[in-house]
Amino acid sequence: MTTQSFATTVADWAVGLMETLGAPGAGVAIALENLFPPLPSEVILPLAGFTAAQGTLVLWQVLVWTTAGSVVGAVLLYGLGAWLGRDRLRNIVDRMPLVKLEDVDKAETWFNRHGDWAVLIGRVIPIVRSLISIPAGVERMPLTRFLLFTTLGSGVWNTLLVGAGYLLGDQWHIVEESVGVFQKVVIVVVVLLIVWWLVKTLRNPDRPRHARQR
């Protein structure tokens, strides 16, 4: 299936949900998008805005329900991270080649220092917006703070894309194209970081496998 045909399939599916459930249907679609990142919010949200512009849905209800859907999806992934937990994660990492426990320690330290901003800003970055909930759960970020920054960040992202679809009307697909370019940039950056990390790791094969336990 090509990218375009997948987007069309998602659009048809989202339209069906909104026709059946109304604005809550858009919320359900976005909750599932958080759980399954291949579902593109850059298709669902502008389409919901376009539907509201046609008078089929009410704009403010779309914004409320899509943000609620984002929060629900994020909380489920947070719960997955909390279930995984720090000890279980370390046990898994300890059995993996190349990955070192000290890398986990560094990631934990970074998240503990910048977790609020990571969750807030992560909500407006494709791919990251879903995955950031898992380390938040692993680190047991206070749920009230997680909900606050998730709601704020998701509200901004949803408002931008829904609003763009509302204003662009039947040209809503322009949003998908623009966000698609942004997403490709994010993927390239992530791949480069992984390559850099692998090179760094392979150049230091004698680095101690076990970092000092806290």
JSON list of C-alpha atoms in Angstrom, two decimals:
[
{"chain": "A", "resi": 1, "resn": "MET", "atom": "CA", "xyz": [0.00, 0.00, 0.00]},
{"chain": "A", "resi": 2, "resn": "THR", "atom": "CA", "xyz": [1.39, 3.40, -1.00]},
{"chain": "A", "resi": 3, "resn": "THR", "atom": "CA", "xyz": [1.56, 6.33, 1.40]},
{"chain": "A", "resi": 4, "resn": "GLN", "atom": "CA", "xyz": [-1.19, 8.11, -0.53]},
{"chain": "A", "resi": 5, "resn": "SER", "atom": "CA", "xyz": [-3.51, 5.12, -0.52]},
{"chain": "A", "resi": 6, "resn": "PHE", "atom": "CA", "xyz": [-2.89, 4.60, 3.20]},
{"chain": "A", "resi": 7, "resn": "ALA", "atom": "CA", "xyz": [-3.77, 8.25, 3.87]},
{"chain": "A", "resi": 8, "resn": "THR", "atom": "CA", "xyz": [-6.95, 7.85, 1.81]},
{"chain": "A", "resi": 9, "resn": "THR", "atom": "CA", "xyz": [-7.89, 4.72, 3.76]},
{"chain": "A", "resi": 10, "resn": "VAL", "atom": "CA", "xyz": [-7.31, 6.52, 7.07]},
{"chain": "A", "resi": 11, "resn": "ALA", "atom": "CA", "xyz": [-9.35, 9.50, 5.85]},
{"chain": "A", "resi": 12, "resn": "ASP", "atom": "CA", "xyz": [-12.27, 7.26, 4.88]},
{"chain": "A", "resi": 13, "resn": "TRP", "atom": "CA", "xyz": [-12.06, 5.46, 8.22]},
{"chain": "A", "resi": 14, "resn": "ALA", "atom": "CA", "xyz": [-11.99, 8.76, 10.16]},
{"chain": "A", "resi": 15, "resn": "VAL", "atom": "CA", "xyz": [-14.92, 10.14, 8.18]},
{"chain": "A", "resi": 16, "resn": "GLY", "atom": "CA", "xyz": [-16.88, 6.98, 8.99]},
{"chain": "A", "resi": 17, "resn": "LEU", "atom": "CA", "xyz": [-16.18, 7.42, 12.70]},
{"chain": "A", "resi": 18, "resn": "MET", "atom": "CA", "xyz": [-17.21, 11.06, 12.64]},
{"chain": "A", "resi": 19, "resn": "GLU", "atom": "CA", "xyz": [-20.37, 10.31, 10.67]},
{"chain": "A", "resi": 20, "resn": "THR", "atom": "CA", "xyz": [-21.29, 7.62, 13.19]},
{"chain": "A", "resi": 21, "resn": "LEU", "atom": "CA", "xyz": [-20.21, 9.23, 16.47]},
{"chain": "A", "resi": 22, "resn": "GLY", "atom": "CA", "xyz": [-19.89, 12.93, 15.64]},
{"chain": "A", "resi": 23, "resn": "ALA", "atom": "CA", "xyz": [-17.12, 14.89, 17.37]},
{"chain": "A", "resi": 24, "resn": "PRO", "atom": "CA", "xyz": [-16.41, 12.00, 19.79]},
{"chain": "A", "resi": 25, "resn": "GLY", "atom": "CA", "xyz": [-15.52, 9.96, 16.70]},
{"chain": "A", "resi": 26, "resn": "ALA", "atom": "CA", "xyz": [-12.64, 12.35, 16.02]},
{"chain": "A", "resi": 27, "resn": "GLY", "atom": "CA", "xyz": [-11.55, 11.85, 19.63]},
{"chain": "A", "resi": 28, "resn": "VAL", "atom": "CA", "xyz": [-11.59, 8.07, 19.24]},
{"chain": "A", "resi": 29, "resn": "ALA", "atom": "CA", "xyz": [-9.52, 8.35, 16.05]},
{"chain": "A", "resi": 30, "resn": "ILE", "atom": "CA", "xyz": [-6.90, 10.51, 17.78]},
{"chain": "A", "resi": 31, "resn": "ALA", "atom": "CA", "xyz": [-6.75, 8.22, 20.84]},
{"chain": "A", "resi": 32, "resn": "LEU", "atom": "CA", "xyz": [-5.97, 5.33, 18.49]},
{"chain": "A", "resi": 33, "resn": "GLU", "atom": "CA", "xyz": [-3.46, 7.49, 16.61]},
{"chain": "A", "resi": 34, "resn": "ASN", "atom": "CA", "xyz": [-1.56, 7.99, 19.87]},
{"chain": "A", "resi": 35, "resn": "LEU", "atom": "CA", "xyz": [-1.46, 4.24, 20.45]},
{"chain": "A", "resi": 36, "resn": "PHE", "atom": "CA", "xyz": [-0.56, 3.40, 16.85]},
{"chain": "A", "resi": 37, "resn": "PRO", "atom": "CA", "xyz": [1.72, 6.18, 15.49]},
{"chain": "A", "resi": 38, "resn": "PRO", "atom": "CA", "xyz": [1.42, 4.97, 11.86]},
{"chain": "A", "resi": 39, "resn": "LEU", "atom": "CA", "xyz": [-2.10, 6.43, 11.95]},
{"chain": "A", "resi": 40, "resn": "PRO", "atom": "CA", "xyz": [-1.43, 10.01, 10.80]},
{"chain": "A", "resi": 41, "resn": "SER", "atom": "CA", "xyz": [-2.84, 12.82, 12.90]},
{"chain": "A", "resi": 42, "resn": "GLU", "atom": "CA", "xyz": [-1.96, 15.14, 10.01]},
{"chain": "A", "resi": 43, "resn": "VAL", "atom": "CA", "xyz": [-4.80, 13.45, 8.11]},
{"chain": "A", "resi": 44, "resn": "ILE", "atom": "CA", "xyz": [-7.34, 13.00, 10.90]},
{"chain": "A", "resi": 45, "resn": "LEU", "atom": "CA", "xyz": [-7.14, 16.46, 12.51]},
{"chain": "A", "resi": 46, "resn": "PRO", "atom": "CA", "xyz": [-7.34, 18.67, 9.37]},
{"chain": "A", "resi": 47, "resn": "LEU", "atom": "CA", "xyz": [-10.13, 16.45, 8.06]},
{"chain": "A", "resi": 48, "resn": "ALA", "atom": "CA", "xyz": [-12.02, 16.96, 11.31]},
{"chain": "A", "resi": 49, "resn": "GLY", "atom": "CA", "xyz": [-11.53, 20.71, 10.90]},
{"chain": "A", "resi": 50, "resn": "PHE", "atom": "CA", "xyz": [-12.79, 20.56, 7.31]},
{"chain": "A", "resi": 51, "resn": "THR", "atom": "CA", "xyz": [-15.84, 18.58, 8.47]},
{"chain": "A", "resi": 52, "resn": "ALA", "atom": "CA", "xyz": [-16.54, 21.26, 11.08]},
{"chain": "A", "resi": 53, "resn": "ALA", "atom": "CA", "xyz": [-16.23, 23.97, 8.41]},
{"chain": "A", "resi": 54, "resn": "GLN", "atom": "CA", "xyz": [-18.97, 22.20, 6.45]},
{"chain": "A", "resi": 55, "resn": "GLY", "atom": "CA", "xyz": [-21.25, 22.46, 9.46]},
{"chain": "A", "resi": 56, "resn": "THR", "atom": "CA", "xyz": [-21.38, 18.72, 10.11]},
{"chain": "A", "resi": 57, "resn": "LEU", "atom": "CA", "xyz": [-19.47, 19.08, 13.39]},
{"chain": "A", "resi": 58, "resn": "VAL", "atom": "CA", "xyz": [-19.06, 21.92, 15.89]},
{"chain": "A", "resi": 59, "resn": "LEU", "atom": "CA", "xyz": [-15.49, 23.28, 15.93]},
{"chain": "A", "resi": 60, "resn": "TRP", "atom": "CA", "xyz": [-15.09, 23.68, 19.69]},
{"chain": "A", "resi": 61, "resn": "GLN", "atom": "CA", "xyz": [-16.44, 20.18, 20.27]},
{"chain": "A", "resi": 62, "resn": "VAL", "atom": "CA", "xyz": [-13.92, 18.79, 17.79]},
{"chain": "A", "resi": 63, "resn": "LEU", "atom": "CA", "xyz": [-11.09, 20.55, 19.67]},
{"chain": "A", "resi": 64, "resn": "VAL", "atom": "CA", "xyz": [-12.31, 19.27, 23.04]},
{"chain": "A", "resi": 65, "resn": "TRP", "atom": "CA", "xyz": [-12.81, 15.68, 21.90]},
{"chain": "A", "resi": 66, "resn": "THR", "atom": "CA", "xyz": [-9.57, 15.40, 19.95]},
{"chain": "A", "resi": 67, "resn": "THR", "atom": "CA", "xyz": [-7.60, 16.75, 22.90]},
{"chain": "A", "resi": 68, "resn": "ALA", "atom": "CA", "xyz": [-9.41, 14.33, 25.21]},
{"chain": "A", "resi": 69, "resn": "GLY", "atom": "CA", "xyz": [-8.55, 11.52, 22.80]},
{"chain": "A", "resi": 70, "resn": "SER", "atom": "CA", "xyz": [-4.89, 12.57, 22.83]},
{"chain": "A", "resi": 71, "resn": "VAL", "atom": "CA", "xyz": [-4.84, 12.50, 26.63]},
{"chain": "A", "resi": 72, "resn": "VAL", "atom": "CA", "xyz": [-6.53, 9.08, 26.82]},
{"chain": "A", "resi": 73, "resn": "GLY", "atom": "CA", "xyz": [-4.05, 7.57, 24.36]},
{"chain": "A", "resi": 74, "resn": "ALA", "atom": "CA", "xyz": [-1.13, 9.18, 26.20]},
{"chain": "A", "resi": 75, "resn": "VAL", "atom": "CA", "xyz": [-2.31, 7.88, 29.58]},
{"chain": "A", "resi": 76, "resn": "LEU", "atom": "CA", "xyz": [-2.54, 4.32, 28.23]},
{"chain": "A", "resi": 77, "resn": "LEU", "atom": "CA", "xyz": [1.06, 4.53, 26.99]},
{"chain": "A", "resi": 78, "resn": "TYR", "atom": "CA", "xyz": [2.08, 6.10, 30.32]},
{"chain": "A", "resi": 79, "resn": "GLY", "atom": "CA", "xyz": [0.50, 3.07, 31.99]},
{"chain": "A", "resi": 80, "resn": "LEU", "atom": "CA", "xyz": [2.53, 0.77, 29.72]},
{"chain": "A", "resi": 81, "resn": "GLY", "atom": "CA", "xyz": [5.71, 2.58, 30.76]},
{"chain": "A", "resi": 82, "resn": "ALA", "atom": "CA", "xyz": [4.74, 2.39, 34.45]},
{"chain": "A", "resi": 83, "resn": "TRP", "atom": "CA", "xyz": [4.04, -1.34, 34.09]},
{"chain": "A", "resi": 84, "resn": "LEU", "atom": "CA", "xyz": [7.39, -1.85, 32.39]},
{"chain": "A", "resi": 85, "resn": "GLY", "atom": "CA", "xyz": [9.11, 0.03, 35.19]},
{"chain": "A", "resi": 86, "resn": "ARG", "atom": "CA", "xyz": [12.71, 0.98, 35.76]},
{"chain": "A", "resi": 87, "resn": "ASP", "atom": "CA", "xyz": [13.89, -2.41, 37.04]},
{"chain": "A", "resi": 88, "resn": "ARG", "atom": "CA", "xyz": [12.26, -4.41, 34.25]},
{"chain": "A", "resi": 89, "resn": "LEU", "atom": "CA", "xyz": [13.64, -1.97, 31.67]},
{"chain": "A", "resi": 90, "resn": "ARG", "atom": "CA", "xyz": [17.14, -2.34, 33.09]},
{"chain": "A", "resi": 91, "resn": "ASN", "atom": "CA", "xyz": [16.85, -6.13, 33.01]},
{"chain": "A", "resi": 92, "resn": "ILE", "atom": "CA", "xyz": [15.82, -6.01, 29.37]},
{"chain": "A", "resi": 93, "resn": "VAL", "atom": "CA", "xyz": [18.63, -3.60, 28.46]},
{"chain": "A", "resi": 94, "resn": "ASP", "atom": "CA", "xyz": [21.15, -5.75, 30.31]},
{"chain": "A", "resi": 95, "resn": "ARG", "atom": "CA", "xyz": [20.40, -8.59, 27.88]},
{"chain": "A", "resi": 96, "resn": "MET", "atom": "CA", "xyz": [20.63, -6.47, 24.75]},
{"chain": "A", "resi": 97, "resn": "PRO", "atom": "CA", "xyz": [23.81, -6.16, 22.67]},
{"chain": "A", "resi": 98, "resn": "LEU", "atom": "CA", "xyz": [25.40, -2.71, 22.27]},
{"chain": "A", "resi": 99, "resn": "VAL", "atom": "CA", "xyz": [23.01, -1.00, 24.71]},
{"chain": "A", "resi": 100, "resn": "LYS", "atom": "CA", "xyz": [24.59, -0.29, 28.08]},
{"chain": "A", "resi": 101, "resn": "LEU", "atom": "CA", "xyz": [23.01, 0.33, 31.46]},
{"chain": "A", "resi": 102, "resn": "GLU", "atom": "CA", "xyz": [24.89, 3.59, 31.74]},
{"chain": "A", "resi": 103, "resn": "ASP", "atom": "CA", "xyz": [22.96, 4.76, 28.66]},
{"chain": "A", "resi": 104, "resn": "VAL", "atom": "CA", "xyz": [19.76, 4.08, 30.59]},
{"chain": "A", "resi": 105, "resn": "ASP", "atom": "CA", "xyz": [21.15, 6.01, 33.55]},
{"chain": "A", "resi": 106, "resn": "LYS", "atom": "CA", "xyz": [21.95, 9.00, 31.33]},
{"chain": "A", "resi": 107, "resn": "ALA", "atom": "CA", "xyz": [18.49, 8.90, 29.79]},
{"chain": "A", "resi": 108, "resn": "GLU", "atom": "CA", "xyz": [16.91, 8.75, 33.24]},
{"chain": "A", "resi": 109, "resn": "THR", "atom": "CA", "xyz": [18.96, 11.70, 34.46]},
{"chain": "A", "resi": 110, "resn": "TRP", "atom": "CA", "xyz": [18.06, 13.74, 31.39]},
{"chain": "A", "resi": 111, "resn": "PHE", "atom": "CA", "xyz": [14.35, 12.96, 31.69]},
{"chain": "A", "resi": 112, "resn": "ASN", "atom": "CA", "xyz": [14.28, 13.73, 35.40]},
{"chain": "A", "resi": 113, "resn": "ARG", "atom": "CA", "xyz": [15.76, 17.16, 34.64]},
{"chain": "A", "resi": 114, "resn": "HIS", "atom": "CA", "xyz": [13.75, 17.99, 31.52]},
{"chain": "A", "resi": 115, "resn": "GLY", "atom": "CA", "xyz": [10.70, 15.72, 31.70]},
{"chain": "A", "resi": 116, "resn": "ASP", "atom": "CA", "xyz": [8.12, 18.53, 31.82]},
{"chain": "A", "resi": 117, "resn": "TRP", "atom": "CA", "xyz": [9.51, 20.20, 28.71]},
{"chain": "A", "resi": 118, "resn": "ALA", "atom": "CA", "xyz": [10.02, 16.85, 26.99]},
{"chain": "A", "resi": 119, "resn": "VAL", "atom": "CA", "xyz": [6.35, 15.96, 27.40]},
{"chain": "A", "resi": 120, "resn": "LEU", "atom": "CA", "xyz": [5.13, 19.45, 26.48]},
{"chain": "A", "resi": 121, "resn": "ILE", "atom": "CA", "xyz": [7.27, 19.96, 23.39]},
{"chain": "A", "resi": 122, "resn": "GLY", "atom": "CA", "xyz": [7.14, 16.29, 22.42]},
{"chain": "A", "resi": 123, "resn": "ARG", "atom": "CA", "xyz": [3.39, 16.62, 21.82]},
{"chain": "A", "resi": 124, "resn": "VAL", "atom": "CA", "xyz": [4.01, 18.80, 18.76]},
{"chain": "A", "resi": 125, "resn": "ILE", "atom": "CA", "xyz": [6.69, 16.57, 17.19]},
{"chain": "A", "resi": 126, "resn": "PRO", "atom": "CA", "xyz": [5.51, 13.69, 14.95]},
{"chain": "A", "resi": 127, "resn": "ILE", "atom": "CA", "xyz": [6.36, 10.20, 16.23]},
{"chain": "A", "resi": 128, "resn": "VAL", "atom": "CA", "xyz": [7.79, 11.65, 19.47]},
{"chain": "A", "resi": 129, "resn": "ARG", "atom": "CA", "xyz": [4.31, 12.86, 20.47]},
{"chain": "A", "resi": 130, "resn": "SER", "atom": "CA", "xyz": [3.21, 9.27, 21.05]},
{"chain": "A", "resi": 131, "resn": "LEU", "atom": "CA", "xyz": [6.42, 7.68, 22.31]},
{"chain": "A", "resi": 132, "resn": "ILE", "atom": "CA", "xyz": [7.27, 10.31, 24.95]},
{"chain": "A", "resi": 133, "resn": "SER", "atom": "CA", "xyz": [4.53, 8.91, 27.20]},
{"chain": "A", "resi": 134, "resn": "ILE", "atom": "CA", "xyz": [6.43, 5.65, 27.74]},
{"chain": "A", "resi": 135, "resn": "PRO", "atom": "CA", "xyz": [9.56, 7.09, 29.45]},
{"chain": "A", "resi": 136, "resn": "ALA", "atom": "CA", "xyz": [7.26, 9.35, 31.45]},
{"chain": "A", "resi": 137, "resn": "GLY", "atom": "CA", "xyz": [5.57, 6.22, 32.77]},
{"chain": "A", "resi": 138, "resn": "VAL", "atom": "CA", "xyz": [8.85, 4.40, 33.35]},
{"chain": "A", "resi": 139, "resn": "GLU", "atom": "CA", "xyz": [10.13, 7.32, 35.43]},
{"chain": "A", "resi": 140, "resn": "ARG", "atom": "CA", "xyz": [6.76, 7.60, 37.21]},
{"chain": "A", "resi": 141, "resn": "MET", "atom": "CA", "xyz": [6.44, 11.27, 36.35]},
{"chain": "A", "resi": 142, "resn": "PRO", "atom": "CA", "xyz": [3.72, 12.63, 38.68]},
{"chain": "A", "resi": 143, "resn": "LEU", "atom": "CA", "xyz": [0.44, 11.94, 36.89]},
{"chain": "A", "resi": 144, "resn": "THR", "atom": "CA", "xyz": [-0.98, 15.41, 37.51]},
{"chain": "A", "resi": 145, "resn": "ARG", "atom": "CA", "xyz": [2.04, 17.03, 35.82]},
{"chain": "A", "resi": 146, "resn": "PHE", "atom": "CA", "xyz": [1.94, 14.50, 33.01]},
{"chain": "A", "resi": 147, "resn": "LEU", "atom": "CA", "xyz": [-1.75, 15.24, 32.39]},
{"chain": "A", "resi": 148, "resn": "LEU", "atom": "CA", "xyz": [-1.17, 19.00, 32.55]},
{"chain": "A", "resi": 149, "resn": "PHE", "atom": "CA", "xyz": [1.67, 19.11, 30.02]},
{"chain": "A", "resi": 150, "resn": "THR", "atom": "CA", "xyz": [0.08, 16.47, 27.81]},
{"chain": "A", "resi": 151, "resn": "THR", "atom": "CA", "xyz": [-3.16, 18.43, 27.67]},
{"chain": "A", "resi": 152, "resn": "LEU", "atom": "CA", "xyz": [-1.37, 21.71, 26.93]},
{"chain": "A", "resi": 153, "resn": "GLY", "atom": "CA", "xyz": [0.89, 20.28, 24.24]},
{"chain": "A", "resi": 154, "resn": "SER", "atom": "CA", "xyz": [-1.82, 18.17, 22.63]},
{"chain": "A", "resi": 155, "resn": "GLY", "atom": "CA", "xyz": [-4.22, 21.11, 22.74]},
{"chain": "A", "resi": 156, "resn": "VAL", "atom": "CA", "xyz": [-1.76, 23.26, 20.80]},
{"chain": "A", "resi": 157, "resn": "TRP", "atom": "CA", "xyz": [-1.06, 20.55, 18.20]},
{"chain": "A", "resi": 158, "resn": "ASN", "atom": "CA", "xyz": [-4.73, 19.70, 17.73]},
{"chain": "A", "resi": 159, "resn": "THR", "atom": "CA", "xyz": [-5.80, 23.34, 17.52]},
{"chain": "A", "resi": 160, "resn": "LEU", "atom": "CA", "xyz": [-3.17, 24.11, 14.88]},
{"chain": "A", "resi": 161, "resn": "LEU", "atom": "CA", "xyz": [-4.10, 21.17, 12.64]},
{"chain": "A", "resi": 162, "resn": "VAL", "atom": "CA", "xyz": [-7.86, 21.29, 13.18]},
{"chain": "A", "resi": 163, "resn": "GLY", "atom": "CA", "xyz": [-7.82, 25.07, 12.71]},
{"chain": "A", "resi": 164, "resn": "ALA", "atom": "CA", "xyz": [-5.79, 24.75, 9.52]},
{"chain": "A", "resi": 165, "resn": "GLY", "atom": "CA", "xyz": [-8.25, 22.21, 8.13]},
{"chain": "A", "resi": 166, "resn": "TYR", "atom": "CA", "xyz": [-11.15, 24.48, 9.09]},
{"chain": "A", "resi": 167, "resn": "LEU", "atom": "CA", "xyz": [-9.63, 27.48, 7.31]},
{"chain": "A", "resi": 168, "resn": "LEU", "atom": "CA", "xyz": [-8.35, 25.62, 4.25]},
{"chain": "A", "resi": 169, "resn": "GLY", "atom": "CA", "xyz": [-11.63, 23.85, 3.57]},
{"chain": "A", "resi": 170, "resn": "ASP", "atom": "CA", "xyz": [-11.41, 21.32, 0.73]},
{"chain": "A", "resi": 171, "resn": "GLN", "atom": "CA", "xyz": [-7.66, 22.08, 0.52]},
{"chain": "A", "resi": 172, "resn": "TRP", "atom": "CA", "xyz": [-7.14, 20.53, 3.98]},
{"chain": "A", "resi": 173, "resn": "HIS", "atom": "CA", "xyz": [-4.75, 17.96, 2.50]},
{"chain": "A", "resi": 174, "resn": "ILE", "atom": "CA", "xyz": [-2.12, 20.73, 2.28]},
{"chain": "A", "resi": 175, "resn": "VAL", "atom": "CA", "xyz": [-1.66, 20.29, 6.03]},
{"chain": "A", "resi": 176, "resn": "GLU", "atom": "CA", "xyz": [-0.90, 16.61, 5.55]},
{"chain": "A", "resi": 177, "resn": "GLU", "atom": "CA", "xyz": [1.76, 17.43, 2.96]},
{"chain": "A", "resi": 178, "resn": "SER", "atom": "CA", "xyz": [3.40, 20.10, 5.13]},
{"chain": "A", "resi": 179, "resn": "VAL", "atom": "CA", "xyz": [3.46, 17.98, 8.30]},
{"chain": "A", "resi": 180, "resn": "GLY", "atom": "CA", "xyz": [4.68, 15.04, 6.21]},
{"chain": "A", "resi": 181, "resn": "VAL", "atom": "CA", "xyz": [7.80, 17.02, 5.32]},
{"chain": "A", "resi": 182, "resn": "PHE", "atom": "CA", "xyz": [8.34, 17.87, 9.00]},
{"chain": "A", "resi": 183, "resn": "GLN", "atom": "CA", "xyz": [7.93, 14.20, 9.92]},
{"chain": "A", "resi": 184, "resn": "LYS", "atom": "CA", "xyz": [10.53, 13.15, 7.36]},
{"chain": "A", "resi": 185, "resn": "VAL", "atom": "CA", "xyz": [12.97, 15.64, 8.86]},
{"chain": "A", "resi": 186, "resn": "VAL", "atom": "CA", "xyz": [12.31, 14.17, 12.33]},
{"chain": "A", "resi": 187, "resn": "ILE", "atom": "CA", "xyz": [12.91, 10.64, 11.02]},
{"chain": "A", "resi": 188, "resn": "VAL", "atom": "CA", "xyz": [16.19, 11.67, 9.39]},
{"chain": "A", "resi": 189, "resn": "VAL", "atom": "CA", "xyz": [17.37, 13.32, 12.61]},
{"chain": "A", "resi": 190, "resn": "VAL", "atom": "CA", "xyz": [16.44, 10.23, 14.65]},
{"chain": "A", "resi": 191, "resn": "VAL", "atom": "CA", "xyz": [18.26, 7.93, 12.22]},
{"chain": "A", "resi": 192, "resn": "LEU", "atom": "CA", "xyz": [21.37, 10.13, 12.33]},
{"chain": "A", "resi": 193, "resn": "LEU", "atom": "CA", "xyz": [21.33, 10.10, 16.13]},
{"chain": "A", "resi": 194, "resn": "ILE", "atom": "CA", "xyz": [21.04, 6.31, 16.15]},
{"chain": "A", "resi": 195, "resn": "VAL", "atom": "CA", "xyz": [23.94, 5.99, 13.71]},
{"chain": "A", "resi": 196, "resn": "TRP", "atom": "CA", "xyz": [26.03, 8.38, 15.82]},
{"chain": "A", "resi": 197, "resn": "TRP", "atom": "CA", "xyz": [25.23, 6.40, 18.96]},
{"chain": "A", "resi": 198, "resn": "LEU", "atom": "CA", "xyz": [26.10, 3.09, 17.28]},
{"chain": "A", "resi": 199, "resn": "VAL", "atom": "CA", "xyz": [29.42, 4.42, 16.01]},
{"chain": "A", "resi": 200, "resn": "LYS", "atom": "CA", "xyz": [30.25, 5.81, 19.42]},
{"chain": "A", "resi": 201, "resn": "THR", "atom": "CA", "xyz": [29.33, 2.52, 21.11]},
{"chain": "A", "resi": 202, "resn": "LEU", "atom": "CA", "xyz": [31.30, 0.34, 18.68]},
{"chain": "A", "resi": 203, "resn": "ARG", "atom": "CA", "xyz": [34.36, 2.53, 19.12]},
{"chain": "A", "resi": 204, "resn": "ASN", "atom": "CA", "xyz": [34.25, 1.90, 22.86]},
{"chain": "A", "resi": 205, "resn": "PRO", "atom": "CA", "xyz": [33.71, -1.88, 23.10]},
{"chain": "A", "resi": 206, "resn": "ASP", "atom": "CA", "xyz": [35.46, -2.10, 26.47]},
{"chain": "A", "resi": 207, "resn": "ARG", "atom": "CA", "xyz": [33.14, 0.32, 28.20]},
{"chain": "A", "resi": 208, "resn": "PRO", "atom": "CA", "xyz": [31.81, -1.30, 31.43]},
{"chain": "A", "resi": 209, "resn": "ARG", "atom": "CA", "xyz": [28.53, -3.05, 30.79]},
{"chain": "A", "resi": 210, "resn": "HIS", "atom": "CA", "xyz": [27.10, -2.50, 34.21]},
{"chain": "A", "resi": 211, "resn": "ALA", "atom": "CA", "xyz": [26.71, 1.05, 35.39]},
{"chain": "A", "resi": 212, "resn": "ARG", "atom": "CA", "xyz": [26.76, 1.73, 39.05]},
{"chain": "A", "resi": 213, "resn": "GLN", "atom": "CA", "xyz": [23.34, 1.02, 40.56]},
{"chain": "A", "resi": 214, "resn": "ARG", "atom": "CA", "xyz": [21.64, 3.87, 42.29]}
]
